[in-house]
């Protein structure tokens, strides 16, 4: 018998991966959670049929979500990650010595628990003393904290269902208040090829709220289209013009100082989308 | 009934696309040729089960294959395309007013004929008087022409089966002789994520032969991993440092002058691969 997972995000086009074994499958309070062992990508976290991360290609997403904003801010001490229960973004955030506290606010405690069990390569820093885990609603957490975080990273699932409230202007207003006066916000903002309207809306929502809004791209094999957008909203620092020379290189597999700048150079069709 | 095409290039990971209709399917002298009408990507050319091009995303590959070398060379007059029977690269090459003659050397005449019939958006310039079509073996054509072309573009299928001879040092030696003294060669060189050894070998083969060898990347949704490598071998001009300001912008959907430069900035794992 051959078992393949077929991803559910995009209609009429799907990625499929051959599966060795289902390690866990459960209905949590919020979603259908599965961790599979796949032949090419190793262990894979799937939520509501959508691939979230895999052992083999997780480095791209997690490095770019963490290092672009954290190297843009000159001295990030307090960082909030909304979502990201697998711990991959936290692992990268804690590579920055300036960070004193990284809060993970994940709505679904089962994601944290199962990733600790089955994806230790990704979740390994969740027990770091500089990491604080809060299981609860990200919107409420952001509303309850004002002027507190230097960087807020919204590592959510897609803008349908549970995570819908994490995309759009009203949430970004609260994010702005939750940030310090020179704070930076970043979110994963989907594929411009399959979901151009989502990319456009999120970009314009952020632009209406933050002094500086920029879009950058990264190549992630297991995300639809293989090419993913990220939106940054910043009160003061421009991620494109920041001087990176003062930082030592981190141990990374995708991010470099040159990639930091090149990621903001957009193909014409993406440039046109956010004009 | 639902019909889906499942791509055959990568074991254990496959892209699948919902198909409306098979427009043509035939065994040619060289390969299994199909043109399908798909729901999301429109018409799609498939050779031996591998997706070659689609109406919706062909622009990325064809623009990057043509404009990077043609803008690197200051005055490209004669251009040879080996393979590329769909005509997409020829269409982009002929956007450059300096080009007096563009030769298409395609081994499989059926590819040219069926693409003329079913993919007019891509093949539309094959009847341009500046285009000369030669149906025959690319290796023989290159061997028979010396010091003739300013730019040679190797738009081949993958390095297994029919196109195997189009990858590697002995062919690149002949390419070098076929080029003028300041000529440039470019080839599509597969996915660094799934086929790192191919990328590495081709790069090193080119490096042993050409004064300047550079790798660049582009994001192509229907190619495995979504992120594709291209290798340039050049006798004189460096595609990374060339001054592009003198050129007028072409009508493109992916290529821009900024993308030209940014495409050479490689993620760390790709950089490490060709070190």
XYZ file of C-alpha atoms in Angstrom:
550
model
C 0.000 0.000 0.000
C 1.222 3.516 -0.819
C 0.016 6.419 1.290
C 0.267 9.984 0.031
C -0.853 13.231 1.645
C -2.509 15.632 -0.794
C -2.550 19.186 0.432
C -5.864 20.978 0.606
C -5.019 24.672 0.402
C -5.363 25.419 -3.301
C -8.218 24.214 -5.459
C -7.235 22.521 -8.732
C -3.514 22.324 -7.858
C -2.118 20.198 -5.061
C 1.198 19.036 -3.750
C 1.367 15.399 -2.727
C 3.992 13.665 -0.617
C 4.561 9.999 -0.008
C 4.024 9.070 3.633
C 5.837 6.362 5.591
C 3.772 6.582 8.749
C 1.214 8.643 10.627
C 2.816 9.459 13.975
C -0.169 11.239 15.481
C -3.597 12.281 14.279
C -6.133 13.965 16.560
C -8.957 16.458 16.672
C -7.830 19.192 19.031
C -10.180 21.854 20.388
C -9.361 23.977 17.345
C -8.260 21.805 14.450
C -7.386 18.483 12.868
C -3.745 17.880 13.831
C -1.451 15.352 12.174
C 2.249 14.677 12.303
C 3.354 12.397 9.473
C 6.676 10.849 8.638
C 7.188 11.484 4.908
C 9.722 9.896 2.582
C 11.406 13.019 1.242
C 10.675 15.787 3.748
C 10.904 13.798 6.974
C 8.385 14.551 9.704
C 5.642 16.984 8.711
C 3.078 18.979 10.740
C -0.325 19.210 9.053
C -3.220 21.309 10.444
C -6.677 21.004 8.862
C -5.073 19.334 5.851
C -2.560 22.164 5.278
C 1.191 21.536 5.553
C 2.677 23.814 8.208
C 6.265 22.708 8.396
C 8.613 19.808 7.640
C 11.978 18.796 9.053
C 13.674 19.191 5.679
C 12.534 22.647 4.613
C 11.422 24.376 7.830
C 14.634 26.414 7.990
C 13.579 28.769 5.188
C 10.362 29.981 6.794
C 11.620 30.113 10.374
C 14.865 31.910 9.554
C 13.220 34.524 7.362
C 10.358 35.181 9.837
C 12.830 35.774 12.684
C 16.028 37.242 11.264
C 14.635 39.864 8.906
C 12.789 41.773 11.680
C 15.320 41.030 14.424
C 18.248 42.304 12.368
C 16.189 45.321 11.296
C 15.597 46.384 14.929
C 18.878 47.601 16.501
C 18.240 46.104 19.938
C 15.262 43.723 20.178
C 14.800 42.704 23.823
C 11.205 41.506 24.013
C 9.695 39.492 21.176
C 6.142 38.125 20.832
C 5.323 35.215 18.541
C 1.586 34.825 17.852
C 0.869 31.256 16.728
C 4.001 29.283 15.824
C 3.310 26.498 18.319
C 5.897 24.265 16.638
C 8.601 26.485 18.146
C 10.609 27.027 14.953
C 10.395 30.817 15.042
C 11.243 30.853 18.773
C 14.360 28.760 18.055
C 15.573 31.347 15.540
C 14.569 34.345 17.694
C 16.671 33.032 20.574
C 19.778 32.980 18.364
C 19.818 36.768 18.873
C 21.741 37.530 22.064
C 19.903 40.837 22.625
C 16.606 38.994 23.199
C 15.808 38.784 26.922
C 12.312 37.371 26.624
C 10.451 35.637 23.778
C 6.764 34.996 24.435
C 4.983 32.310 22.436
C 1.218 32.872 22.396
C -0.385 29.819 20.775
C -4.116 29.152 20.936
C -3.814 25.378 20.610
C -1.865 23.718 23.436
C -1.961 20.391 21.613
C 0.228 21.822 18.837
C 2.908 22.718 21.374
C 2.694 19.363 23.124
C 2.788 17.215 19.995
C 5.596 19.236 18.419
C 7.636 18.893 21.604
C 7.141 15.153 21.340
C 7.560 14.533 17.600
C 9.475 17.516 16.190
C 12.310 18.114 18.670
C 14.585 19.588 15.971
C 12.054 22.415 15.602
C 10.646 22.763 19.130
C 14.012 22.404 20.916
C 14.138 25.919 22.359
C 10.641 25.987 23.836
C 12.163 24.986 27.177
C 14.768 27.751 27.028
C 14.469 29.954 30.155
C 14.208 33.039 27.918
C 11.032 31.566 26.340
C 7.636 32.005 27.982
C 4.716 29.972 26.646
C 1.186 31.324 26.918
C -1.619 29.063 25.682
C -4.475 31.335 24.681
C -5.974 33.691 22.149
C -3.434 35.852 20.330
C -5.902 38.670 19.717
C -6.712 38.905 23.437
C -3.020 38.733 24.385
C -2.167 41.579 22.019
C -5.120 43.648 23.297
C -3.978 43.137 26.895
C -0.385 44.269 26.383
C 0.517 47.801 25.383
C 3.843 49.321 24.380
C 5.672 46.163 25.385
C 7.286 44.274 22.486
C 10.093 45.346 20.170
C 9.146 42.745 17.574
C 5.849 40.898 17.021
C 5.878 37.893 14.689
C 2.503 36.606 13.507
C 3.181 32.974 12.585
C -0.396 31.966 11.865
C -2.162 29.402 9.740
C -3.990 30.689 6.658
C -6.625 33.446 6.777
C -9.582 31.080 6.703
C -11.149 29.645 9.855
C -9.284 29.894 13.177
C -6.643 32.406 12.056
C -8.935 34.743 10.118
C -8.819 37.371 12.876
C -5.029 37.494 12.657
C -5.146 39.047 9.180
C -6.314 42.593 8.560
C -6.458 46.166 9.745
C -8.250 45.816 13.062
C -5.692 43.314 14.373
C -2.780 45.358 13.011
C -4.066 48.421 14.946
C -3.785 46.416 18.154
C -0.382 45.085 17.115
C 0.782 48.667 16.690
C -0.284 49.523 20.236
C 1.325 46.363 21.610
C 4.675 47.339 20.038
C 7.146 49.752 21.573
C 7.576 53.124 19.869
C 10.162 51.792 17.426
C 8.653 48.317 17.114
C 8.394 46.037 14.091
C 5.670 43.598 13.057
C 5.925 40.725 10.577
C 3.392 38.206 9.266
C 3.414 35.359 6.763
C 1.123 36.592 4.018
C 0.523 33.725 1.591
C 1.363 33.094 -2.051
C 1.098 35.927 -4.591
C 0.660 33.433 -7.417
C -2.371 31.557 -6.090
C -3.820 34.125 -3.670
C -2.919 37.565 -5.027
C -5.924 39.252 -3.410
C -4.841 38.149 0.088
C -1.321 39.502 -0.443
C -2.686 42.802 -1.725
C -5.242 43.267 1.058
C -2.822 42.491 3.886
C -0.180 44.778 2.411
C -2.608 47.667 2.086
C -4.020 47.059 5.586
C -0.515 47.244 7.028
C 0.383 50.267 4.916
C -2.589 52.187 6.319
C -1.289 51.639 9.862
C 2.530 51.531 9.821
C 4.888 54.295 8.690
C 6.916 51.714 6.746
C 5.368 48.628 5.101
C 7.445 46.285 2.965
C 6.900 42.910 1.317
C 9.581 40.280 0.884
C 9.687 36.772 -0.578
C 11.289 33.433 0.231
C 11.358 30.080 -1.582
C 9.700 27.340 0.497
C 9.312 24.008 -1.360
C 6.323 22.661 0.622
C 4.202 25.821 0.446
C 1.895 26.167 -2.589
C 3.715 27.696 -5.530
C 7.001 27.343 -3.634
C 7.332 31.097 -3.238
C 5.935 32.842 -0.188
C 5.291 36.437 0.829
C 5.928 38.100 4.178
C 4.728 41.556 5.162
C 6.618 43.825 7.538
C 5.097 46.866 9.249
C 7.604 49.078 11.026
C 7.317 52.265 13.090
C 10.860 53.486 12.507
C 13.416 51.158 10.911
C 13.426 50.247 7.226
C 14.343 46.569 6.700
C 15.644 47.337 3.199
C 18.109 50.088 4.130
C 19.276 48.901 7.564
C 23.061 48.521 7.932
C 23.709 44.840 8.638
C 27.502 45.022 8.776
C 27.559 45.441 12.546
C 26.083 41.986 13.149
C 27.989 38.741 13.242
C 26.718 36.008 10.923
C 24.368 33.533 12.558
C 24.399 29.821 11.877
C 21.744 29.651 9.126
C 20.872 27.645 6.028
C 18.874 30.241 4.054
C 19.313 33.711 5.567
C 22.408 35.760 4.795
C 22.921 39.533 4.927
C 22.744 39.610 1.140
C 19.553 37.523 1.088
C 18.061 39.987 3.630
C 18.295 42.744 1.015
C 17.617 40.648 -2.100
C 14.387 39.220 -0.624
C 12.769 42.654 -0.977
C 13.429 42.799 -4.722
C 10.119 41.636 -6.156
C 9.271 40.108 -9.536
C 7.319 42.549 -11.675
C 3.963 40.775 -11.151
C 4.349 40.970 -7.367
C 5.543 44.584 -7.522
C 2.472 45.456 -9.593
C 0.189 43.706 -7.106
C 1.085 46.044 -4.236
C 1.520 49.254 -6.226
C -14.995 12.047 -13.264
C -12.043 14.117 -12.096
C -8.788 13.923 -14.022
C -5.511 15.054 -12.490
C -2.007 14.998 -13.890
C 0.610 13.913 -11.392
C 4.104 14.945 -12.322
C 6.756 12.268 -12.560
C 10.046 14.102 -12.048
C 10.655 13.708 -8.324
C 10.179 10.469 -6.442
C 8.117 10.691 -3.229
C 6.917 14.255 -3.917
C 4.636 15.217 -6.775
C 2.672 18.158 -7.970
C -0.809 17.401 -9.256
C -3.076 19.594 -11.359
C -6.717 19.180 -12.209
C -7.242 18.677 -15.935
C -10.228 19.818 -17.967
C -9.269 18.138 -21.212
C -6.471 16.380 -23.076
C -5.942 18.395 -26.249
C -3.315 16.156 -27.793
C -1.418 13.055 -26.706
C 1.035 11.276 -28.987
C 4.214 9.255 -29.085
C 6.651 11.277 -31.148
C 9.927 9.873 -32.438
C 11.583 10.995 -29.198
C 9.028 11.233 -26.412
C 5.497 11.032 -25.036
C 3.967 14.431 -25.833
C 0.793 15.798 -24.251
C -0.885 19.167 -24.225
C -3.531 19.384 -21.522
C -5.999 22.083 -20.614
C -5.745 22.471 -16.824
C -8.120 24.294 -14.492
C -5.673 26.675 -12.820
C -2.675 26.922 -15.144
C -4.456 26.827 -18.505
C -2.877 24.816 -21.308
C 0.175 22.793 -20.283
C 2.908 21.041 -22.302
C 4.002 17.711 -20.798
C 6.902 15.617 -22.181
C 7.489 12.115 -20.817
C 5.265 12.976 -17.853
C 7.248 16.114 -16.932
C 5.606 19.548 -17.041
C 7.517 21.800 -19.443
C 5.456 24.965 -19.506
C 1.983 26.336 -18.844
C 0.147 29.386 -20.134
C -0.148 30.878 -16.644
C 3.436 30.665 -15.379
C 5.581 30.320 -18.533
C 6.632 33.954 -18.342
C 9.044 33.385 -15.448
C 11.187 30.764 -17.144
C 11.160 32.282 -20.614
C 11.913 35.818 -19.482
C 14.772 34.801 -17.195
C 16.338 32.433 -19.768
C 16.392 35.177 -22.411
C 16.810 38.546 -20.706
C 19.588 37.745 -18.240
C 22.091 36.725 -20.976
C 20.808 39.143 -23.622
C 21.100 42.148 -21.309
C 24.516 40.939 -20.140
C 25.871 40.938 -23.687
C 26.206 44.541 -24.985
C 25.144 43.763 -28.551
C 23.728 40.279 -29.133
C 23.079 39.829 -32.853
C 22.959 36.069 -33.349
C 21.296 33.835 -30.778
C 20.962 30.040 -30.728
C 18.280 28.274 -28.718
C 18.919 24.531 -28.266
C 15.640 22.784 -27.439
C 12.821 25.162 -26.519
C 10.490 23.915 -29.251
C 7.526 25.649 -27.612
C 8.963 28.965 -28.788
C 8.764 30.802 -25.446
C 12.456 31.662 -25.272
C 12.453 32.751 -28.933
C 9.534 35.098 -28.217
C 11.531 36.798 -25.442
C 14.809 36.821 -27.417
C 13.115 38.687 -30.264
C 12.079 41.483 -27.889
C 15.719 42.613 -28.113
C 16.082 44.918 -31.123
C 19.797 44.103 -31.545
C 18.975 40.482 -32.429
C 19.220 39.944 -36.187
C 18.820 36.169 -36.193
C 17.541 33.703 -33.615
C 17.993 30.030 -34.506
C 15.817 27.430 -32.839
C 17.413 23.980 -32.948
C 14.832 21.484 -31.667
C 15.259 17.732 -32.094
C 11.530 16.949 -32.033
C 9.561 18.571 -34.836
C 6.302 17.425 -33.289
C 6.905 19.710 -30.287
C 7.159 22.716 -32.600
C 4.094 21.710 -34.615
C 1.825 20.972 -31.655
C 2.906 24.107 -29.777
C 2.180 26.212 -32.855
C -1.301 24.687 -32.899
C -2.211 24.621 -29.202
C 0.040 27.174 -27.472
C -0.055 30.251 -29.737
C 0.576 32.618 -26.809
C 3.974 30.958 -26.378
C 4.896 29.956 -29.941
C 3.694 33.211 -31.552
C 7.116 34.440 -32.723
C 8.245 31.209 -34.387
C 7.037 32.652 -37.695
C 8.958 35.900 -37.202
C 11.325 36.440 -40.156
C 14.219 36.884 -37.703
C 13.623 33.323 -36.432
C 15.083 30.304 -38.237
C 13.888 26.845 -37.215
C 16.185 23.858 -37.564
C 14.758 20.449 -36.674
C 17.671 18.264 -35.665
C 20.193 17.303 -33.040
C 21.456 20.184 -30.903
C 24.810 18.564 -30.253
C 25.463 18.129 -33.972
C 24.309 21.697 -34.715
C 26.667 23.123 -32.112
C 29.547 20.974 -33.393
C 28.949 22.172 -36.955
C 28.988 25.901 -36.148
C 32.080 27.678 -34.869
C 32.533 31.199 -33.556
C 29.051 32.141 -34.688
C 26.615 32.958 -31.850
C 26.739 35.773 -29.299
C 24.363 33.954 -26.975
C 23.488 30.231 -26.750
C 20.484 29.260 -24.661
C 20.123 25.573 -23.762
C 16.401 25.157 -23.083
C 16.395 21.400 -22.635
C 14.310 18.845 -20.804
C 15.870 17.215 -17.737
C 19.261 15.453 -17.807
C 17.820 11.955 -18.084
C 17.072 10.293 -21.426
C 16.960 12.405 -24.614
C 18.574 15.541 -23.144
C 21.359 13.863 -21.165
C 24.000 14.888 -23.695
C 23.021 18.556 -23.253
C 24.349 18.609 -19.688
C 28.045 18.426 -18.878
C 31.572 19.370 -19.802
C 31.957 17.784 -23.231
C 28.905 19.643 -24.580
C 29.970 22.904 -22.901
C 33.365 22.659 -24.656
C 31.553 22.607 -27.984
C 29.251 25.428 -26.869
C 32.332 27.507 -26.116
C 33.653 26.987 -29.637
C 30.249 27.761 -31.153
C 30.153 31.115 -29.325
C 31.859 34.284 -30.543
C 34.867 35.504 -28.572
C 32.730 37.438 -26.080
C 29.803 34.998 -26.119
C 27.524 33.877 -23.296
C 25.901 30.519 -22.621
C 22.940 29.777 -20.329
C 21.163 26.557 -19.365
C 18.294 25.592 -17.086
C 19.970 23.524 -14.392
C 17.251 21.971 -12.234
C 16.198 22.348 -8.590
C 18.840 22.691 -5.875
C 16.421 21.369 -3.269
C 15.544 18.050 -4.914
C 18.552 17.563 -7.203
C 21.524 19.255 -5.523
C 24.076 16.966 -7.193
C 22.911 17.962 -10.675
C 23.178 21.669 -9.856
C 26.645 21.183 -8.404
C 27.965 19.081 -11.299
C 26.708 21.388 -14.031
C 28.073 24.441 -12.249
C 31.512 22.890 -11.853
C 31.517 21.630 -15.446
C 30.796 25.152 -16.686
C 33.328 26.684 -14.292
C 36.075 24.479 -15.715
C 35.382 25.830 -19.205
C 34.215 29.445 -18.973
C 36.124 32.404 -17.502
C 32.982 33.487 -15.646
C 30.362 31.025 -14.337
C 27.406 32.209 -12.258
C 24.241 30.613 -10.899
C 20.934 32.430 -10.509
C 17.471 31.445 -9.303
C 13.859 32.118 -10.284
C 10.525 31.132 -8.732
C 8.493 28.932 -11.107
C 5.310 27.502 -9.529
C 4.958 24.415 -11.772
C 8.579 23.246 -11.473
C 9.372 20.897 -8.547
C 10.169 22.859 -5.408
C 9.006 26.046 -7.128
C 12.543 27.431 -7.239
C 14.764 26.800 -10.215
C 18.454 27.248 -10.987
C 20.066 28.572 -14.160
C 23.774 28.456 -14.946
C 25.553 31.073 -17.040
C 28.977 30.596 -18.588
C 30.482 33.731 -20.061
C 33.732 34.489 -21.894
C 33.891 38.188 -21.022
C 30.845 39.880 -19.461
C 29.767 39.339 -15.865
C 25.954 39.169 -15.559
C 26.116 40.371 -11.951
C 28.106 43.553 -12.530
C 26.859 44.603 -15.985
C 25.446 48.145 -16.167
C 21.782 47.812 -17.110
C 20.873 51.500 -17.019
C 21.486 51.952 -20.735
C 18.623 49.635 -21.675
C 14.982 50.567 -21.911
C 12.599 48.427 -19.868
C 10.981 45.612 -21.822
C 7.373 44.558 -21.414
C 7.810 41.757 -18.844
C 5.949 40.148 -15.956
C 8.891 38.784 -13.924
C 12.174 40.282 -15.138
C 13.225 43.760 -14.041
C 16.698 45.298 -13.860
C 16.610 44.865 -10.091
C 15.525 41.223 -10.379
C 18.434 40.679 -12.805
C 20.862 41.470 -9.981
C 18.879 40.003 -7.066
C 18.484 36.634 -8.821
C 22.219 36.005 -8.309
C 21.958 36.401 -4.524
C 21.692 32.795 -3.374
C 20.274 31.303 -0.185
C 23.054 29.934 2.030
C 22.322 26.268 1.198
C 22.609 26.985 -2.539
C 25.729 29.117 -2.045
C 27.310 26.249 -0.099
C 26.412 23.780 -2.844
C 28.559 25.500 -5.471
C 31.398 26.658 -3.240
